Amino acid sequence: MKQIKLGAAALLALLGQYAASAQTPDPLAPPAPKQMIPQGPTTPREPPSNEAAGIAVDRYVGDAARSTPHIWRDVIYTRSILKEGDPDNPPANGAALYYHKEIAYAEMPASNATTLAAVPQQVMLYVESGNARLDDGKNFWMLKAHSAVLIPPNQVHRLVTGDGAPLRMIMLTRILEPEVKPRDGILVRDVDALAMTERNVHWSNFAKYVFLGADGLYPTDHMYIVYMAPRTIAGAHAHTPGQEEAWVKVTDGSAVMQLGSEIRPWPINSGFVAPPNGKTVHAAINLSDETQAWFYISRLQPTVAPPNPNRPAPPPAIAEGVARATVAGRPLKQAEYGPR
C-alpha cells in the first residue's frame, strides 16, 4: 500500500499542469477587436510531402503478421512489430527505435508455463486477451485482458496459462540506462480501472497513463493506452529530433495511419515510429463504429517546463484510479493455477 500511495503522489506531481483554469469573461468589458485573417507569407501552409522531405515512410512501419516468429522463454511465440535501429535512416521496415529494443506481439498457448527465471532487459507487457498467472516465486498476480505489467531487469518471473484460450500480449523490451534505478519488484496495473488522464489531445485522443518515470522508467519515459471514439481522426503533428514515439494498435477494427503525405492500413498488432525530423506529421484515423485502442510509448526531451501556478492540480479521480488499478501480489500458496 505504501508503494501505491507513493506512485499516486508521484503521478499527481507529474500531472500538476494537467488542465488550464477556466476564466469567466467580464460582461462589462468592451468587445475585443476583430482579428484579420493573415494574408501573404504568414498564411499557414501544409508540411512538406514525403517526397519533398526525402523520407520512405514504410521504413517506420512494422506489422507482426509480416514478421518471422521466434520463441521467447521456451514456450512463447513472438513476432516483431518495431525494433531498434536508426530513426534517421532505418535499415529495414520497422527498425526505427533508438531508446527501446523491441515491441513485439507475443502469444502463449493455454495450459503452459515458462520457467522461473530472469532476463537482463526490462520487460513491459500489455494483455490483449486471455488469462494467466504471473509470479516471482513468492507472490502472484492474475492477468486478464487489459492487464499491464512492468518487470524490472534481472527480476525472476514465471507465466502460467490455464485451460482455454491462449494469452495474447504486446511485449516491450529495453536495456535501462546506467543512471536509471530499476523499481523493486513487479508492478501490475488493471488498465480498465484507470481514469482518463488526457482528454481530447490532438483533437480526438483519450489516454490513460499506465506507467511513468516514477514507476522505475527513465524520467521522461511514458507508456499509455490511447483510445479513439468511432469515426474520429487525430490532429496530425510532427516530432523533433531526439524524441521517440511509437504506436501499436491493440484492437481489431478498421483504421488507417497517416505518416506525412501518405496513409497505410492499420490492422491489429501493427504500428509505427514517428519520424523525428520535425517535418513528417503523423495521426491515427478510426474508420470503424467502435472505440479503438493503441499501445503507446514515448520519450520526451529531458528538459521539463517549470510548473505553471495558474493551472490547478489534476482531478482526484486520476490518483484514485492509480491506487485502484495497482494490483497487489498475493502469496503463491493461494494461487489459482498450481505451480508447474
Short mmCIF file of C-alpha atoms in Angstrom, two decimals:
data_model
loop_
_atom_site.label_atom_id
_atom_site.label_comp_id
_atom_site.label_asym_id
_atom_site.label_seq_id
_atom_site.Cartn_x
_atom_site.Cartn_y
_atom_site.Cartn_z
CA MET A 1 0.00 0.00 0.00
CA LYS A 2 2.91 2.34 0.66
CA GLN A 3 4.16 1.86 -2.92
CA ILE A 4 0.66 2.54 -4.24
CA LYS A 5 0.45 5.82 -2.30
CA LEU A 6 3.89 6.87 -3.49
CA GLY A 7 3.00 6.09 -7.09
CA ALA A 8 -0.18 8.14 -6.88
CA ALA A 9 1.66 11.07 -5.27
CA ALA A 10 4.34 10.97 -7.96
CA LEU A 11 1.69 10.93 -10.64
CA LEU A 12 -0.08 13.92 -9.08
CA ALA A 13 3.19 15.87 -9.03
CA LEU A 14 3.92 14.99 -12.66
CA LEU A 15 0.43 15.98 -13.76
CA GLY A 16 0.44 19.32 -11.93
CA GLN A 17 -0.01 21.07 -15.26
CA TYR A 18 -2.95 18.90 -16.24
CA ALA A 19 -5.64 21.47 -17.23
CA ALA A 20 -5.76 25.23 -17.70
CA SER A 21 -8.02 27.08 -15.30
CA ALA A 22 -11.24 28.48 -16.75
CA GLN A 23 -11.74 32.25 -16.82
CA THR A 24 -15.17 33.91 -16.80
CA PRO A 25 -15.42 36.84 -19.29
CA ASP A 26 -16.31 40.26 -17.88
CA PRO A 27 -19.75 41.23 -19.31
CA LEU A 28 -18.88 44.97 -18.95
CA ALA A 29 -15.61 44.74 -20.83
CA PRO A 30 -15.53 46.33 -24.33
CA PRO A 31 -15.59 43.85 -27.22
CA ALA A 32 -12.22 42.65 -28.42
CA PRO A 33 -11.14 43.98 -31.81
CA LYS A 34 -11.77 41.65 -34.72
CA GLN A 35 -8.76 39.69 -35.85
CA MET A 36 -7.91 39.90 -39.52
CA ILE A 37 -7.19 36.68 -41.42
CA PRO A 38 -3.42 36.53 -42.09
CA GLN A 39 -2.50 37.11 -45.71
CA GLY A 40 0.56 36.52 -47.82
CA PRO A 41 3.59 34.71 -46.38
CA THR A 42 2.08 34.44 -42.85
CA THR A 43 -0.78 32.19 -44.04
CA PRO A 44 -0.39 28.67 -42.53
CA ARG A 45 0.78 26.08 -45.03
CA GLU A 46 0.89 22.30 -45.03
CA PRO A 47 4.12 20.47 -44.09
CA PRO A 48 6.29 19.06 -46.88
CA SER A 49 5.29 15.90 -48.71
CA ASN A 50 7.22 12.69 -48.05
CA GLU A 51 8.90 13.10 -51.40
CA ALA A 52 9.98 16.65 -50.57
CA ALA A 53 11.19 15.53 -47.11
CA GLY A 54 13.11 12.65 -48.68
CA ILE A 55 11.57 10.02 -46.38
CA ALA A 56 10.39 6.45 -47.09
CA VAL A 57 7.62 6.02 -44.51
CA ASP A 58 7.40 2.23 -44.82
CA ARG A 59 10.74 2.05 -43.04
CA TYR A 60 8.96 3.38 -39.93
CA VAL A 61 6.09 0.86 -40.09
CA GLY A 62 6.04 -2.68 -38.71
CA ASP A 63 3.47 -5.48 -38.71
CA ALA A 64 3.57 -8.67 -36.62
CA ALA A 65 1.75 -10.55 -39.38
CA ARG A 66 4.72 -9.94 -41.72
CA SER A 67 7.43 -10.91 -39.21
CA THR A 68 9.24 -14.20 -38.69
CA PRO A 69 8.11 -15.97 -35.49
CA HIS A 70 10.60 -16.74 -32.71
CA ILE A 71 10.38 -18.46 -29.33
CA TRP A 72 10.90 -16.49 -26.11
CA ARG A 73 11.08 -18.10 -22.67
CA ASP A 74 10.80 -21.58 -24.27
CA VAL A 75 7.04 -21.53 -24.86
CA ILE A 76 6.01 -18.03 -26.05
CA TYR A 77 5.76 -17.26 -29.76
CA THR A 78 6.84 -13.71 -30.64
CA ARG A 79 6.64 -11.67 -33.83
CA SER A 80 8.47 -8.36 -34.03
CA ILE A 81 6.49 -5.21 -34.77
CA LEU A 82 9.07 -2.45 -34.18
CA LYS A 83 12.72 -2.88 -33.25
CA GLU A 84 15.90 -0.96 -32.59
CA GLY A 85 17.58 0.82 -35.48
CA ASP A 86 18.49 4.25 -36.81
CA PRO A 87 15.47 6.59 -36.61
CA ASP A 88 17.07 8.91 -39.16
CA ASN A 89 17.66 6.13 -41.68
CA PRO A 90 16.00 2.83 -40.66
CA PRO A 91 17.89 -0.15 -42.15
CA ALA A 92 14.69 -2.23 -42.51
CA ASN A 93 10.95 -1.78 -42.16
CA GLY A 94 10.09 -1.10 -38.53
CA ALA A 95 13.74 -0.80 -37.41
CA ALA A 96 13.47 2.77 -36.13
CA LEU A 97 13.55 2.56 -32.32
CA TYR A 98 16.52 4.31 -30.73
CA TYR A 99 15.91 4.01 -26.97
CA HIS A 100 13.82 0.85 -26.83
CA LYS A 101 14.91 -2.59 -28.00
CA GLU A 102 11.73 -4.08 -29.43
CA ILE A 103 7.94 -4.03 -29.43
CA ALA A 104 6.59 -7.46 -30.31
CA TYR A 105 3.37 -9.43 -30.40
CA ALA A 106 3.59 -12.43 -28.03
CA GLU A 107 1.30 -15.45 -27.79
CA MET A 108 1.50 -18.15 -25.12
CA PRO A 109 -0.56 -21.33 -25.58
CA ALA A 110 -3.07 -22.47 -22.98
CA SER A 111 -2.07 -25.00 -20.30
CA ASN A 112 1.57 -23.98 -20.44
CA ALA A 113 4.26 -22.38 -18.27
CA THR A 114 7.61 -20.67 -18.55
CA THR A 115 10.43 -21.46 -16.16
CA LEU A 116 11.01 -19.25 -13.12
CA ALA A 117 13.90 -17.18 -14.45
CA ALA A 118 15.12 -13.64 -15.10
CA VAL A 119 16.10 -11.75 -18.24
CA PRO A 120 18.53 -8.82 -18.43
CA GLN A 121 16.06 -6.49 -20.13
CA GLN A 122 13.25 -4.53 -18.60
CA VAL A 123 10.01 -6.12 -19.84
CA MET A 124 6.64 -4.43 -20.22
CA LEU A 125 3.54 -6.45 -21.11
CA TYR A 126 0.03 -5.43 -22.14
CA VAL A 127 -2.52 -8.25 -22.32
CA GLU A 128 -4.85 -8.06 -25.32
CA SER A 129 -6.79 -11.24 -24.48
CA GLY A 130 -6.59 -14.41 -22.40
CA ASN A 131 -5.76 -15.14 -18.76
CA ALA A 132 -2.59 -16.19 -16.95
CA ARG A 133 -0.85 -16.23 -13.61
CA LEU A 134 2.35 -14.26 -13.17
CA ASP A 135 4.55 -14.98 -10.16
CA ASP A 136 8.01 -14.19 -8.81
CA GLY A 137 8.40 -17.39 -6.80
CA LYS A 138 6.81 -15.83 -3.70
CA ASN A 139 3.79 -13.79 -4.78
CA PHE A 140 1.47 -13.98 -7.78
CA TRP A 141 -0.81 -11.78 -9.85
CA MET A 142 -3.70 -12.94 -12.05
CA LEU A 143 -3.58 -11.35 -15.50
CA LYS A 144 -6.54 -10.73 -17.77
CA ALA A 145 -7.37 -8.66 -20.83
CA HIS A 146 -6.06 -5.10 -20.33
CA SER A 147 -3.62 -6.01 -17.55
CA ALA A 148 -0.31 -4.12 -17.84
CA VAL A 149 2.90 -5.45 -16.29
CA LEU A 150 6.27 -3.83 -15.62
CA ILE A 151 9.08 -6.32 -14.82
CA PRO A 152 12.44 -4.76 -13.88
CA PRO A 153 15.64 -6.25 -15.33
CA ASN A 154 17.01 -9.39 -13.66
CA GLN A 155 13.72 -9.94 -11.79
CA VAL A 156 12.78 -13.64 -11.70
CA HIS A 157 9.27 -14.27 -13.01
CA ARG A 158 7.11 -17.02 -14.41
CA LEU A 159 3.95 -17.09 -16.54
CA VAL A 160 1.42 -19.91 -16.26
CA THR A 161 -1.65 -20.16 -18.50
CA GLY A 162 -4.80 -22.05 -17.60
CA ASP A 163 -7.05 -24.13 -19.81
CA GLY A 164 -8.85 -22.40 -22.66
CA ALA A 165 -7.68 -19.55 -24.89
CA PRO A 166 -4.03 -18.54 -25.36
CA LEU A 167 -2.54 -15.46 -23.74
CA ARG A 168 -2.04 -12.70 -26.34
CA MET A 169 0.14 -9.71 -25.42
CA ILE A 170 2.16 -6.77 -26.63
CA MET A 171 5.69 -7.01 -25.21
CA LEU A 172 8.17 -4.13 -24.93
CA THR A 173 11.82 -4.77 -24.02
CA ARG A 174 14.66 -2.36 -23.37
CA ILE A 175 18.02 -2.07 -21.67
CA LEU A 176 17.90 0.54 -18.92
CA GLU A 177 20.48 3.31 -18.87
CA PRO A 178 23.08 3.12 -16.07
CA GLU A 179 21.63 6.22 -14.41
CA VAL A 180 18.16 4.67 -14.07
CA LYS A 181 17.42 2.88 -10.81
CA PRO A 182 15.08 -0.04 -11.56
CA ARG A 183 11.98 -0.43 -9.47
CA ASP A 184 11.97 -3.01 -6.71
CA GLY A 185 9.72 -5.88 -7.80
CA ILE A 186 6.98 -6.48 -10.33
CA LEU A 187 4.28 -3.85 -10.91
CA VAL A 188 0.84 -4.84 -12.27
CA ARG A 189 -1.97 -2.44 -13.18
CA ASP A 190 -5.51 -3.06 -14.37
CA VAL A 191 -5.87 -0.51 -17.18
CA ASP A 192 -9.67 -0.76 -17.07
CA ALA A 193 -9.64 0.74 -13.55
CA LEU A 194 -7.58 3.83 -14.51
CA ALA A 195 -9.22 7.20 -15.10
CA MET A 196 -8.68 9.03 -18.39
CA THR A 197 -5.63 11.22 -17.86
CA GLU A 198 -5.64 13.04 -21.21
CA ARG A 199 -8.84 14.14 -22.93
CA ASN A 200 -9.21 15.42 -26.49
CA VAL A 201 -5.46 15.70 -27.01
CA HIS A 202 -4.71 16.23 -30.73
CA TRP A 203 -8.47 16.61 -31.24
CA SER A 204 -9.57 13.05 -30.50
CA ASN A 205 -7.03 11.16 -28.38
CA PHE A 206 -8.04 9.99 -24.90
CA ALA A 207 -5.17 8.48 -22.91
CA LYS A 208 -4.64 6.55 -19.70
CA TYR A 209 -1.18 6.95 -18.19
CA VAL A 210 -0.23 3.38 -17.29
CA PHE A 211 3.50 3.61 -16.43
CA LEU A 212 5.64 6.74 -16.00
CA GLY A 213 9.15 7.63 -14.92
CA ALA A 214 8.09 7.47 -11.27
CA ASP A 215 7.37 3.75 -11.72
CA GLY A 216 11.02 2.93 -12.42
CA LEU A 217 11.46 4.10 -16.01
CA TYR A 218 13.73 6.75 -17.47
CA PRO A 219 12.39 10.09 -16.08
CA THR A 220 10.74 11.16 -19.34
CA ASP A 221 9.51 7.72 -20.46
CA HIS A 222 5.76 7.17 -20.82
CA MET A 223 3.59 4.16 -21.55
CA TYR A 224 -0.07 4.91 -22.26
CA ILE A 225 -3.12 3.23 -23.69
CA VAL A 226 -4.72 5.72 -26.10
CA TYR A 227 -8.37 5.45 -27.14
CA MET A 228 -10.23 6.99 -30.08
CA ALA A 229 -14.01 7.14 -30.40
CA PRO A 230 -15.74 5.85 -33.55
CA ARG A 231 -15.30 7.81 -36.78
CA THR A 232 -12.70 10.23 -35.43
CA ILE A 233 -9.31 11.48 -36.57
CA ALA A 234 -6.38 12.81 -34.57
CA GLY A 235 -4.74 16.11 -35.35
CA ALA A 236 -1.63 15.43 -37.42
CA HIS A 237 1.61 16.72 -35.87
CA ALA A 238 5.36 16.14 -36.11
CA HIS A 239 8.12 15.40 -33.58
CA THR A 240 11.59 16.89 -33.36
CA PRO A 241 14.97 15.10 -33.28
CA GLY A 242 15.70 13.32 -30.00
CA GLN A 243 12.07 12.42 -29.32
CA GLU A 244 10.80 8.86 -29.68
CA GLU A 245 7.15 7.95 -30.03
CA ALA A 246 5.71 4.63 -31.14
CA TRP A 247 2.14 3.43 -31.65
CA VAL A 248 0.83 -0.15 -31.90
CA LYS A 249 -2.88 -0.90 -32.41
CA VAL A 250 -4.30 -3.38 -29.89
CA THR A 251 -7.89 -3.61 -31.15
CA ASP A 252 -9.18 -5.29 -34.28
CA GLY A 253 -11.12 -2.64 -36.19
CA SER A 254 -10.81 -0.62 -39.36
CA ALA A 255 -8.29 2.22 -39.11
CA VAL A 256 -5.53 3.91 -41.08
CA MET A 257 -2.29 5.61 -40.07
CA GLN A 258 -1.14 8.89 -41.58
CA LEU A 259 2.60 9.37 -41.98
CA GLY A 260 3.30 12.63 -43.75
CA SER A 261 1.60 12.74 -47.14
CA GLU A 262 0.78 9.01 -47.20
CA ILE A 263 -1.63 6.70 -45.39
CA ARG A 264 -1.44 2.96 -44.67
CA PRO A 265 -3.99 0.43 -43.38
CA TRP A 266 -3.68 -0.16 -39.65
CA PRO A 267 -4.51 -3.75 -38.60
CA ILE A 268 -4.18 -5.04 -35.05
CA ASN A 269 -0.60 -5.69 -33.84
CA SER A 270 0.99 -3.28 -36.29
CA GLY A 271 2.36 0.18 -35.70
CA PHE A 272 4.87 2.88 -36.47
CA VAL A 273 7.64 5.02 -35.02
CA ALA A 274 7.02 8.73 -35.61
CA PRO A 275 9.86 10.04 -37.81
CA PRO A 276 11.75 12.52 -35.57
CA ASN A 277 12.55 15.08 -38.25
CA GLY A 278 10.17 17.88 -37.29
CA LYS A 279 8.55 17.64 -40.73
CA THR A 280 6.70 14.35 -41.17
CA VAL A 281 3.36 14.55 -39.38
CA HIS A 282 1.53 11.51 -38.05
CA ALA A 283 -2.02 10.73 -36.94
CA ALA A 284 -4.49 7.89 -36.40
CA ILE A 285 -7.86 7.68 -38.13
CA ASN A 286 -10.55 5.42 -36.67
CA LEU A 287 -12.78 4.35 -39.56
CA SER A 288 -14.86 1.93 -37.51
CA ASP A 289 -18.06 2.26 -35.50
CA GLU A 290 -16.29 1.09 -32.33
CA THR A 291 -13.84 2.70 -29.91
CA GLN A 292 -10.31 1.53 -30.66
CA ALA A 293 -7.13 1.46 -28.58
CA TRP A 294 -3.39 1.82 -29.10
CA PHE A 295 -0.33 0.83 -27.04
CA TYR A 296 1.79 4.00 -26.94
CA ILE A 297 5.32 4.68 -25.73
CA SER A 298 7.32 7.87 -25.81
CA ARG A 299 10.44 9.51 -24.57
CA LEU A 300 10.41 13.27 -24.43
CA GLN A 301 13.27 15.69 -24.33
CA PRO A 302 14.88 15.64 -20.85
CA THR A 303 14.09 19.30 -20.21
CA VAL A 304 10.95 19.77 -18.14
CA ALA A 305 9.00 23.02 -18.14
CA PRO A 306 8.57 24.69 -14.73
CA PRO A 307 5.13 24.31 -13.10
CA ASN A 308 2.53 26.87 -14.11
CA PRO A 309 0.98 28.33 -10.92
CA ASN A 310 -2.19 29.27 -12.82
CA ARG A 311 -3.06 25.66 -13.55
CA PRO A 312 -4.91 23.55 -11.00
CA ALA A 313 -3.94 20.10 -9.81
CA PRO A 314 -5.34 17.14 -11.74
CA PRO A 315 -8.71 15.76 -10.68
CA PRO A 316 -8.55 13.43 -7.66
CA ALA A 317 -10.04 10.67 -9.81
CA ILE A 318 -6.68 10.24 -11.56
CA ALA A 319 -4.75 9.44 -8.38
CA GLU A 320 -7.66 7.37 -7.08
CA GLY A 321 -7.62 5.39 -10.32
CA VAL A 322 -3.89 4.67 -9.99
CA ALA A 323 -4.40 3.34 -6.46
CA ARG A 324 -7.42 1.29 -7.50
CA ALA A 325 -5.71 -0.09 -10.62
CA THR A 326 -2.44 -1.13 -8.93
CA VAL A 327 -2.77 -4.84 -8.22
CA ALA A 328 -1.06 -6.20 -5.10
CA GLY A 329 0.62 -9.59 -5.24
CA ARG A 330 -0.78 -12.46 -3.18
CA PRO A 331 1.11 -15.35 -1.56
CA LEU A 332 1.86 -18.03 -4.12
CA LYS A 333 0.40 -20.78 -1.91
CA GLN A 334 -3.05 -19.31 -2.68
CA ALA A 335 -2.53 -19.39 -6.45
CA GLU A 336 -5.47 -20.26 -8.71
CA TYR A 337 -3.20 -22.24 -11.06
CA GLY A 338 -0.92 -24.80 -9.44
CA PRO A 339 2.90 -24.46 -9.82
CA ARG A 340 4.36 -26.21 -12.87
#
